[in-house]
Amino acid sequence: MNRRLYIKSVFGLAVAGTASFSIFKWVSINRAIVPADLVHKRDLLAELAELIIPQTDTPGAKAAMVQDYIITVMLNCTPAKEQNKFIDGIAELEDYTAAQYGKAFLKCSPSERKAVLKHMAKNSSGYSYKILNKINNKLFGKPFFLKLRELTVDGYCQSQLGATQGLAYDYIPHTFEACIPLLKNQKSWATK
Amino acid sequence: MYISDKNKQLNTYDAIVIGSGISGGWAAMELCKKGMKTLLLERGRDVKHIVDYPTATLNPWDFKAGLNNTMKDREIDPVQSTAYSPADKHFYVSDAEHPYIQEKPFNWYRGYQVGGRSLTWGRQCYRLSDLDFEANHQDGFGVDWPIRYKDLEQWYSYAESFIGVSGNRENLKQLPDGEFLTPMELNCIEKHLGDSIRKHDEHRLLTIARVANLTRGWDHRGPCQNRNLCNRGCPFGGYFSSNSSTIPAAMATGNLTLRPFSIVTEILFDEQQQKAKGVRVIDTLSNEVYEFYAKIVFVNASTIATAGLLLNSVSSRFPDGFGNGSGQLGHNLMDHHSSAGAYGVHEGYTEQYYKGRRPCGFLIPRYRNLQHDKSLDFKRGYNIQGHGERQEWMDKAQSIDGFGEDFKAQLTTPGPWTIWMAGWGECLPYFDNKVSLDNSRKDKWGQPLLKIDFSFRENEHKMMTDIQHTCGEMFEKAGFKNIDTFNYNKPGGSTIHEMGTARMGHDPKTSVLNKFNQMHEAKNVFITDGSCMTSSACQNPSLTYMALTARASQFAYEQLKKGDL
């Protein structure tokens, strides 16, 4: 085979290879998810959310029932590919935990749990390569850790415990005070 | 259709108003106050003030999936769902039930209910000036407005005095002052930007938005409670809507008949009299067809729907649509663009905060082409609207690293001061930006679908570039960091300021309406919604619709009394 033809054929193979891989990936991330897959992970999600927003002098994510919010939004308000990315992320986390510690995540110690979530948070820094991230998120959905954290934040800050104790909630302000001194330990307003 | 004399009498009014949104509510109130028996027709359901605001007092946690729309919402309502949330979805139509054809991308946001989009409007109230009324005449785009500021001045005052507008007098030629209630207050970062702007440019200033939110009790309503949940309907009556204000006032006269679930499909032409005799209506509950008759008809169905209704009203006198001898009906569609602007962060004022949620932002009135400026590569101008705030959890979450106690501490404390602002820009009247009917495709009531063919052109795009540039510059001079100038490139319709499809003008050959919003070719038909606009200016237009409506109502009433209609 002459060189030119060789290069052409290798190139052709490579193209065929990536194309078929992409199609496979495309199909798999757009498959319909089984809701039970997520509902069964309720306790796991509660612990993960609690790692992200733990109980301190104010309630944490678990007390605010953020796990239910995550499941509701995932099942009803999230496109299929992001759902799959999320389910795959849970599976990856469980596999990693099993390989690393030989037990299920819920059986791990607090420090082991933290290490697992740290591992999952790697490679998903939210703001370097803004444009690349945007494109990647658009095509394949947000990385698991970022999606989990986003849902945890939304769920917590809009929950009754989160809004009224973790943050400052002003149900009916009556007046608008445009410029007032920031108080010591001032919490952010829960709503805009 | 055969109607007995008795029924005809039962179905006859002094006036018919089509549409109960901002301008239709005003028309109904004015005509009723003049003692005319008025039928107000609304295609959607009734929405009673306070009673029908189911989400008005809900907390964030009362929404089980937060303010996220479901995938099903996004599928059924691809356009409306980009504007609504579970908190106000009930004030938007379903796209699936009310389809329209986009020849180019165009977001047509609609609220088919009593009150229309007055429930969800932005509440900004700005007067047009002679800079705007003379613009077409000066540069030759479109036709000349048949009115000037002096024709509308007293009517602006009349409208403002009735609805209650909070704002600050600034003594600007391009943005005349109005009758204002105490203004809302700027916060410290907005004042900082305002001081910097005033220092650097004598032609620019930053003022608090002029809004139909009440800073004191007014006409048995308000005051505004600074909840900033206006789009859900206000249980305190803190802002103006047809539901809270004009419709109750019309009802109180005893002269109003409000008929919801009534789609007007046609305006009926009386060949002998050479004017309108009434309207044909489909009752959406019974699917029965009715006719109603009146001496005058006000068309306030909203810019695009009004054009569709008139185009659908054909007769031997008007084969191309009611009152369309000029061929302009449905053409010259405009919408402001509001895609371009800038965002900036400021490191100062860290010890300052605020309490309450002011339901408006600030305004930098128009500063471009106040006189024709040869150095600019576009015509007309824009104003800047924006708001300053400290970053809260929803803004910060993305940019805090990691998780755990530190993450939580940062998440729940106020971040730096930021300002977001964008330019609301004038759109020129282009003949081929248009609304038309597709008679081959029908909705579920057998009515032809509306086609919208609209795009922004070179003048608007050049203006957007200038907006990005001047916004970025104002931030730089005021010491902001991380300045991000943006252009969202939203399609037409996104600002929800559609106008121009039945324009006013001097000449029946080139316009649909005269200087009193009266149809050139059918003297007892008046159009005072956005379709009457001869140019778009850059101000939020609703206040102008209210003033024009009050003025046209007075004129119609006088003409009727004189026996000229």
Short mmCIF file of N, CA and C in Angstrom, two decimals, chain A residues 51-60 68-69 72-73 75-80 113-114 117-118 121 125-127 130 142 145-146 149-151 153-154 156-161 163-164 166-167 169-182 186-192, chain B residues 56-72 74 184-189 191 224-229 236 350-358 387 389-405 407-408 411-415 417 484:
data_model
loop_
_atom_site.label_atom_id
_atom_site.label_comp_id
_atom_site.label_asym_id
_atom_site.label_seq_id
_atom_site.Cartn_x
_atom_site.Cartn_y
_atom_site.Cartn_z
N LEU A 51 -23.23 16.65 52.86
CA LEU A 51 -21.79 16.94 52.75
C LEU A 51 -21.57 18.32 52.13
N ILE A 52 -22.42 18.67 51.18
CA ILE A 52 -22.27 19.94 50.48
C ILE A 52 -22.70 21.10 51.38
N ILE A 53 -23.90 20.98 51.98
CA ILE A 53 -24.37 22.01 52.93
C ILE A 53 -24.66 21.31 54.26
N PRO A 54 -23.62 21.21 55.12
CA PRO A 54 -23.79 20.46 56.36
C PRO A 54 -24.54 21.26 57.43
N GLN A 55 -25.01 20.56 58.43
CA GLN A 55 -25.59 21.24 59.59
C GLN A 55 -24.46 21.96 60.32
N THR A 56 -24.64 23.24 60.62
CA THR A 56 -23.67 23.99 61.43
C THR A 56 -24.49 24.60 62.56
N ASP A 57 -24.38 25.90 62.78
CA ASP A 57 -25.29 26.52 63.74
C ASP A 57 -26.67 26.72 63.12
N THR A 58 -26.76 26.43 61.83
CA THR A 58 -28.06 26.43 61.16
C THR A 58 -28.26 25.05 60.51
N PRO A 59 -29.52 24.72 60.19
CA PRO A 59 -29.80 23.38 59.65
C PRO A 59 -29.03 23.11 58.35
N GLY A 60 -28.81 21.83 58.07
CA GLY A 60 -28.14 21.44 56.83
C GLY A 60 -29.14 20.94 55.80
N ASP A 68 -35.41 15.25 48.47
CA ASP A 68 -36.70 15.16 47.77
C ASP A 68 -36.78 16.19 46.64
N TYR A 69 -36.24 17.36 46.93
CA TYR A 69 -36.20 18.40 45.89
C TYR A 69 -35.36 17.93 44.70
N THR A 72 -37.32 15.35 42.70
CA THR A 72 -38.44 15.98 41.99
C THR A 72 -37.96 16.73 40.76
N VAL A 73 -36.93 17.56 40.93
CA VAL A 73 -36.44 18.36 39.80
C VAL A 73 -35.80 17.47 38.74
N LEU A 75 -36.50 14.35 38.02
CA LEU A 75 -37.49 13.54 37.28
C LEU A 75 -38.41 14.39 36.42
N ASN A 76 -38.73 15.62 36.86
CA ASN A 76 -39.75 16.39 36.14
C ASN A 76 -39.22 17.54 35.30
N CYS A 77 -38.08 18.08 35.67
CA CYS A 77 -37.65 19.34 35.06
C CYS A 77 -36.29 19.26 34.37
N THR A 78 -35.80 18.05 34.13
CA THR A 78 -34.44 17.91 33.62
C THR A 78 -34.44 17.11 32.31
N PRO A 79 -33.74 17.59 31.29
CA PRO A 79 -33.68 16.85 30.02
C PRO A 79 -33.02 15.48 30.20
N ALA A 80 -33.40 14.54 29.33
CA ALA A 80 -32.96 13.15 29.44
C ALA A 80 -31.44 13.03 29.56
N ARG A 113 -16.31 9.52 53.21
CA ARG A 113 -17.35 10.13 52.34
C ARG A 113 -16.83 11.42 51.70
N LYS A 114 -16.19 12.22 52.54
CA LYS A 114 -15.66 13.48 52.05
C LYS A 114 -14.65 13.24 50.93
N LEU A 117 -16.40 12.34 47.67
CA LEU A 117 -17.02 13.49 46.99
C LEU A 117 -15.94 14.41 46.42
N LYS A 118 -14.83 14.52 47.15
CA LYS A 118 -13.68 15.30 46.64
C LYS A 118 -13.22 14.73 45.32
N ALA A 121 -15.54 15.68 42.69
CA ALA A 121 -15.50 17.12 42.38
C ALA A 121 -14.30 17.47 41.51
N SER A 125 -14.14 21.85 37.94
CA SER A 125 -14.11 23.22 38.44
C SER A 125 -15.01 24.04 37.52
N GLY A 126 -15.87 24.79 38.12
CA GLY A 126 -16.96 25.37 37.36
C GLY A 126 -16.61 26.54 36.47
N TYR A 127 -15.40 27.09 36.57
CA TYR A 127 -15.27 28.36 35.87
C TYR A 127 -13.98 28.55 35.06
N LYS A 130 -14.41 28.80 30.48
CA LYS A 130 -15.85 29.08 30.51
C LYS A 130 -16.57 28.61 29.25
N LYS A 142 -24.27 18.98 32.53
CA LYS A 142 -23.28 19.40 33.53
C LYS A 142 -22.61 18.18 34.15
N PHE A 145 -20.90 16.29 39.70
CA PHE A 145 -20.73 17.02 40.96
C PHE A 145 -21.38 18.41 40.90
N LEU A 146 -21.18 19.09 39.78
CA LEU A 146 -21.73 20.45 39.66
C LEU A 146 -23.26 20.43 39.65
N ARG A 149 -24.41 19.76 43.16
CA ARG A 149 -24.23 20.91 44.02
C ARG A 149 -25.26 22.00 43.70
N GLU A 150 -25.51 22.18 42.41
CA GLU A 150 -26.50 23.19 42.00
C GLU A 150 -27.88 22.86 42.56
N LEU A 151 -28.28 21.60 42.44
CA LEU A 151 -29.59 21.20 42.94
C LEU A 151 -29.65 21.30 44.46
N VAL A 153 -27.96 23.41 46.35
CA VAL A 153 -28.05 24.83 46.69
C VAL A 153 -29.48 25.34 46.46
N ASP A 154 -30.02 25.07 45.26
CA ASP A 154 -31.38 25.53 44.95
C ASP A 154 -32.38 24.98 45.96
N TYR A 156 -31.88 23.78 49.00
CA TYR A 156 -31.68 24.26 50.38
C TYR A 156 -32.14 25.71 50.55
N CYS A 157 -31.71 26.56 49.64
CA CYS A 157 -31.98 27.99 49.81
C CYS A 157 -33.45 28.34 49.61
N GLN A 158 -34.20 27.44 48.98
CA GLN A 158 -35.63 27.70 48.79
C GLN A 158 -36.49 26.86 49.73
N SER A 159 -35.85 26.08 50.60
CA SER A 159 -36.62 25.29 51.57
C SER A 159 -36.97 26.20 52.76
N GLN A 160 -37.94 25.77 53.54
CA GLN A 160 -38.33 26.61 54.67
C GLN A 160 -37.19 26.77 55.67
N LEU A 161 -36.52 25.67 55.99
CA LEU A 161 -35.42 25.76 56.95
C LEU A 161 -34.25 26.57 56.39
N ALA A 163 -34.23 28.84 53.90
CA ALA A 163 -34.54 30.25 53.64
C ALA A 163 -34.67 31.04 54.95
N THR A 164 -35.31 30.44 55.96
CA THR A 164 -35.61 31.21 57.16
C THR A 164 -34.50 31.13 58.21
N GLY A 166 -31.00 29.30 57.47
CA GLY A 166 -29.70 29.36 56.80
C GLY A 166 -29.47 30.73 56.18
N LEU A 167 -30.56 31.36 55.72
CA LEU A 167 -30.50 32.68 55.10
C LEU A 167 -31.47 33.59 55.86
N TYR A 169 -35.02 35.53 55.54
CA TYR A 169 -36.23 35.57 54.69
C TYR A 169 -37.14 36.69 55.16
N ASP A 170 -37.52 37.54 54.23
CA ASP A 170 -38.33 38.71 54.54
C ASP A 170 -39.65 38.55 53.79
N TYR A 171 -40.63 37.97 54.42
CA TYR A 171 -41.86 37.58 53.71
C TYR A 171 -42.56 38.79 53.10
N ILE A 172 -42.90 39.77 53.93
CA ILE A 172 -43.48 41.02 53.42
C ILE A 172 -42.65 42.18 53.97
N PRO A 173 -41.75 42.73 53.16
CA PRO A 173 -40.84 43.77 53.68
C PRO A 173 -41.54 45.07 54.07
N HIS A 174 -42.69 45.37 53.47
CA HIS A 174 -43.40 46.65 53.65
C HIS A 174 -42.63 47.81 53.04
N THR A 175 -41.44 48.11 53.61
CA THR A 175 -40.68 49.26 53.10
C THR A 175 -39.41 48.78 52.40
N PHE A 176 -38.83 49.68 51.62
CA PHE A 176 -37.52 49.41 51.04
C PHE A 176 -36.51 50.36 51.67
N GLU A 177 -35.52 49.81 52.33
CA GLU A 177 -34.46 50.63 52.91
C GLU A 177 -33.23 50.44 52.03
N ALA A 178 -32.92 51.50 51.29
CA ALA A 178 -31.96 51.38 50.18
C ALA A 178 -30.52 51.19 50.64
N CYS A 179 -30.14 51.82 51.75
CA CYS A 179 -28.74 51.78 52.19
C CYS A 179 -28.69 51.66 53.70
N ILE A 180 -28.46 50.46 54.19
CA ILE A 180 -28.36 50.29 55.64
C ILE A 180 -27.06 49.56 55.96
N PRO A 181 -26.51 49.78 57.14
CA PRO A 181 -25.24 49.11 57.49
C PRO A 181 -25.44 47.59 57.54
N LEU A 182 -24.44 46.89 57.08
CA LEU A 182 -24.44 45.43 57.16
C LEU A 182 -24.28 45.05 58.63
N GLN A 186 -24.44 39.06 59.31
CA GLN A 186 -25.61 39.23 58.44
C GLN A 186 -25.70 38.09 57.41
N LYS A 187 -26.85 37.48 57.34
CA LYS A 187 -27.08 36.45 56.32
C LYS A 187 -27.63 37.11 55.06
N SER A 188 -27.37 36.47 53.94
CA SER A 188 -27.91 36.90 52.66
C SER A 188 -29.43 36.82 52.67
N TRP A 189 -30.08 37.71 51.91
CA TRP A 189 -31.53 37.57 51.72
C TRP A 189 -31.81 36.30 50.90
N ALA A 190 -32.86 35.60 51.28
CA ALA A 190 -33.21 34.35 50.59
C ALA A 190 -33.83 34.62 49.23
N THR A 191 -34.52 35.76 49.10
CA THR A 191 -35.20 36.06 47.84
C THR A 191 -34.85 37.47 47.38
N LYS A 192 -34.99 37.68 46.06
CA LYS A 192 -34.67 38.99 45.49
C LYS A 192 -35.93 39.78 45.21
N ALA B 56 -50.02 34.44 44.81
CA ALA B 56 -49.52 35.75 45.25
C ALA B 56 -48.84 35.73 46.62
N THR B 57 -49.30 34.87 47.50
CA THR B 57 -48.75 34.91 48.86
C THR B 57 -47.92 33.66 49.19
N LEU B 58 -47.57 32.89 48.15
CA LEU B 58 -46.81 31.66 48.41
C LEU B 58 -45.34 31.96 48.72
N ASN B 59 -44.74 31.06 49.48
CA ASN B 59 -43.32 31.13 49.80
C ASN B 59 -42.53 30.28 48.80
N PRO B 60 -41.22 30.48 48.74
CA PRO B 60 -40.42 29.67 47.80
C PRO B 60 -40.64 28.17 48.00
N TRP B 61 -40.78 27.73 49.25
CA TRP B 61 -40.88 26.28 49.50
C TRP B 61 -42.25 25.72 49.17
N ASP B 62 -43.18 26.60 48.82
CA ASP B 62 -44.50 26.10 48.40
C ASP B 62 -44.48 25.56 46.98
N PHE B 63 -43.38 25.78 46.27
CA PHE B 63 -43.24 25.25 44.90
C PHE B 63 -42.32 24.04 44.98
N LYS B 64 -42.88 22.87 44.75
CA LYS B 64 -42.14 21.63 45.03
C LYS B 64 -40.88 21.46 44.18
N ALA B 65 -40.89 22.01 42.98
CA ALA B 65 -39.67 21.93 42.16
C ALA B 65 -39.06 23.32 42.00
N GLY B 66 -39.24 24.14 43.02
CA GLY B 66 -38.75 25.52 42.93
C GLY B 66 -39.46 26.24 41.80
N LEU B 67 -38.74 27.14 41.13
CA LEU B 67 -39.37 27.86 40.02
C LEU B 67 -38.97 27.26 38.68
N ASN B 68 -38.59 25.97 38.70
CA ASN B 68 -38.25 25.29 37.46
C ASN B 68 -39.51 24.87 36.72
N ASN B 69 -39.57 25.14 35.42
CA ASN B 69 -40.64 24.59 34.61
C ASN B 69 -40.36 23.12 34.34
N THR B 70 -41.42 22.35 34.12
CA THR B 70 -41.22 20.93 33.84
C THR B 70 -40.81 20.75 32.38
N MET B 71 -40.28 19.58 32.07
CA MET B 71 -39.94 19.27 30.68
C MET B 71 -41.20 19.32 29.82
N LYS B 72 -42.32 18.90 30.41
CA LYS B 72 -43.58 18.90 29.68
C LYS B 72 -43.99 20.35 29.35
N ARG B 74 -42.03 22.83 28.86
CA ARG B 74 -41.15 23.33 27.81
C ARG B 74 -41.51 22.75 26.45
N MET B 184 -39.18 55.82 44.26
CA MET B 184 -38.49 54.75 44.98
C MET B 184 -37.03 55.20 45.11
N GLU B 185 -36.26 54.49 45.93
CA GLU B 185 -34.92 54.98 46.25
C GLU B 185 -33.83 54.15 45.58
N LEU B 186 -32.78 54.83 45.13
CA LEU B 186 -31.61 54.15 44.59
C LEU B 186 -30.77 53.62 45.75
N ASN B 187 -30.12 52.46 45.54
CA ASN B 187 -29.21 51.98 46.59
C ASN B 187 -27.80 52.54 46.37
N CYS B 188 -26.87 52.21 47.25
CA CYS B 188 -25.58 52.93 47.24
C CYS B 188 -24.76 52.66 45.98
N ILE B 189 -24.84 51.48 45.41
CA ILE B 189 -24.03 51.21 44.21
C ILE B 189 -24.63 51.94 43.00
N LYS B 191 -26.29 54.79 43.21
CA LYS B 191 -25.91 56.20 43.40
C LYS B 191 -24.46 56.42 42.97
N CYS B 224 -47.36 49.81 47.71
CA CYS B 224 -46.51 48.68 47.37
C CYS B 224 -45.77 48.19 48.62
N GLN B 225 -45.72 46.88 48.81
CA GLN B 225 -45.09 46.30 50.00
C GLN B 225 -43.64 45.85 49.76
N ASN B 226 -43.11 46.20 48.58
CA ASN B 226 -41.72 45.84 48.26
C ASN B 226 -41.44 44.34 48.36
N ARG B 227 -42.38 43.55 47.83
CA ARG B 227 -42.19 42.10 47.79
C ARG B 227 -41.52 41.68 46.48
N ASN B 228 -41.68 42.52 45.44
CA ASN B 228 -41.17 42.21 44.10
C ASN B 228 -41.70 40.89 43.56
N LEU B 229 -43.00 40.68 43.75
CA LEU B 229 -43.65 39.49 43.20
C LEU B 229 -44.82 39.92 42.31
N PHE B 236 -52.13 43.40 47.45
CA PHE B 236 -52.21 44.73 48.06
C PHE B 236 -52.62 45.79 47.04
N THR B 350 -18.66 47.54 51.00
CA THR B 350 -18.87 46.19 51.53
C THR B 350 -19.65 46.21 52.85
N GLU B 351 -19.69 47.36 53.52
CA GLU B 351 -20.39 47.43 54.81
C GLU B 351 -21.84 47.87 54.65
N GLN B 352 -22.29 48.00 53.39
CA GLN B 352 -23.65 48.48 53.13
C GLN B 352 -24.54 47.34 52.62
N TYR B 353 -25.80 47.40 52.99
CA TYR B 353 -26.77 46.41 52.50
C TYR B 353 -28.11 47.12 52.34
N TYR B 354 -29.18 46.37 52.16
CA TYR B 354 -30.50 46.97 52.00
C TYR B 354 -31.51 46.02 52.61
N LYS B 355 -32.72 46.53 52.79
CA LYS B 355 -33.79 45.68 53.29
C LYS B 355 -35.02 45.90 52.42
N GLY B 356 -35.63 44.83 52.00
CA GLY B 356 -36.80 44.93 51.13
C GLY B 356 -36.41 44.68 49.69
N ARG B 357 -37.42 44.45 48.86
CA ARG B 357 -37.17 44.11 47.46
C ARG B 357 -37.87 45.13 46.57
N ARG B 358 -37.13 46.14 46.23
CA ARG B 358 -37.68 47.21 45.39
C ARG B 358 -38.08 46.62 44.04
N HIS B 387 -30.21 47.30 37.26
CA HIS B 387 -30.36 47.37 38.72
C HIS B 387 -29.07 46.93 39.40
N GLU B 389 -27.25 45.39 42.94
CA GLU B 389 -27.58 44.55 44.09
C GLU B 389 -26.30 43.88 44.57
N ARG B 390 -26.35 43.30 45.75
CA ARG B 390 -25.24 42.47 46.19
C ARG B 390 -25.52 41.05 45.72
N GLN B 391 -24.46 40.36 45.34
CA GLN B 391 -24.65 38.96 44.92
C GLN B 391 -25.23 38.14 46.07
N GLU B 392 -26.27 37.37 45.74
CA GLU B 392 -26.84 36.47 46.73
C GLU B 392 -26.55 35.02 46.31
N TRP B 393 -27.13 34.08 47.02
CA TRP B 393 -26.77 32.66 46.81
C TRP B 393 -26.89 32.22 45.36
N MET B 394 -27.93 32.71 44.67
CA MET B 394 -28.15 32.22 43.30
C MET B 394 -27.07 32.73 42.34
N ASP B 395 -26.45 33.86 42.70
CA ASP B 395 -25.40 34.42 41.84
C ASP B 395 -24.03 33.84 42.20
N LYS B 396 -23.86 33.49 43.47
CA LYS B 396 -22.53 33.10 43.95
C LYS B 396 -22.23 31.62 43.78
N ALA B 397 -23.30 30.80 43.84
CA ALA B 397 -23.11 29.35 43.96
C ALA B 397 -22.11 28.79 42.95
N GLN B 398 -22.21 29.24 41.70
CA GLN B 398 -21.36 28.70 40.63
C GLN B 398 -19.87 28.93 40.88
N SER B 399 -19.56 30.08 41.50
CA SER B 399 -18.15 30.47 41.53
C SER B 399 -17.47 30.21 42.87
N ILE B 400 -18.18 29.56 43.81
CA ILE B 400 -17.50 29.16 45.05
C ILE B 400 -16.97 27.75 44.84
N ASP B 401 -15.77 27.50 45.33
CA ASP B 401 -15.16 26.18 45.13
C ASP B 401 -15.61 25.18 46.17
N GLY B 402 -15.63 23.91 45.78
CA GLY B 402 -15.76 22.82 46.74
C GLY B 402 -17.12 22.66 47.38
N PHE B 403 -17.11 22.21 48.65
CA PHE B 403 -18.36 21.92 49.36
C PHE B 403 -18.04 21.91 50.85
N GLY B 404 -19.09 21.84 51.68
CA GLY B 404 -18.88 21.75 53.12
C GLY B 404 -19.08 23.08 53.85
N GLU B 405 -18.53 23.16 55.06
CA GLU B 405 -18.82 24.31 55.93
C GLU B 405 -18.41 25.65 55.33
N PHE B 407 -17.99 26.35 52.18
CA PHE B 407 -18.88 26.58 51.04
C PHE B 407 -20.20 27.17 51.54
N LYS B 408 -20.74 26.58 52.57
CA LYS B 408 -22.02 27.04 53.11
C LYS B 408 -21.91 28.47 53.66
N LEU B 411 -21.79 30.82 50.81
CA LEU B 411 -23.06 30.81 50.09
C LEU B 411 -24.12 31.67 50.78
N THR B 412 -24.08 31.72 52.09
CA THR B 412 -25.18 32.34 52.84
C THR B 412 -24.87 33.76 53.32
N THR B 413 -23.75 34.33 52.83
CA THR B 413 -23.46 35.72 53.17
C THR B 413 -23.43 36.56 51.89
N PRO B 414 -23.77 37.86 52.02
CA PRO B 414 -23.85 38.71 50.82
C PRO B 414 -22.51 38.81 50.10
N GLY B 415 -22.55 38.74 48.79
CA GLY B 415 -21.34 38.87 47.97
C GLY B 415 -21.08 40.32 47.61
N TRP B 417 -20.99 43.94 45.47
CA TRP B 417 -22.01 44.72 44.76
C TRP B 417 -21.83 44.52 43.26
N ASP B 484 -18.36 42.58 31.99
CA ASP B 484 -18.74 41.66 30.91
C ASP B 484 -19.77 42.37 30.03
#
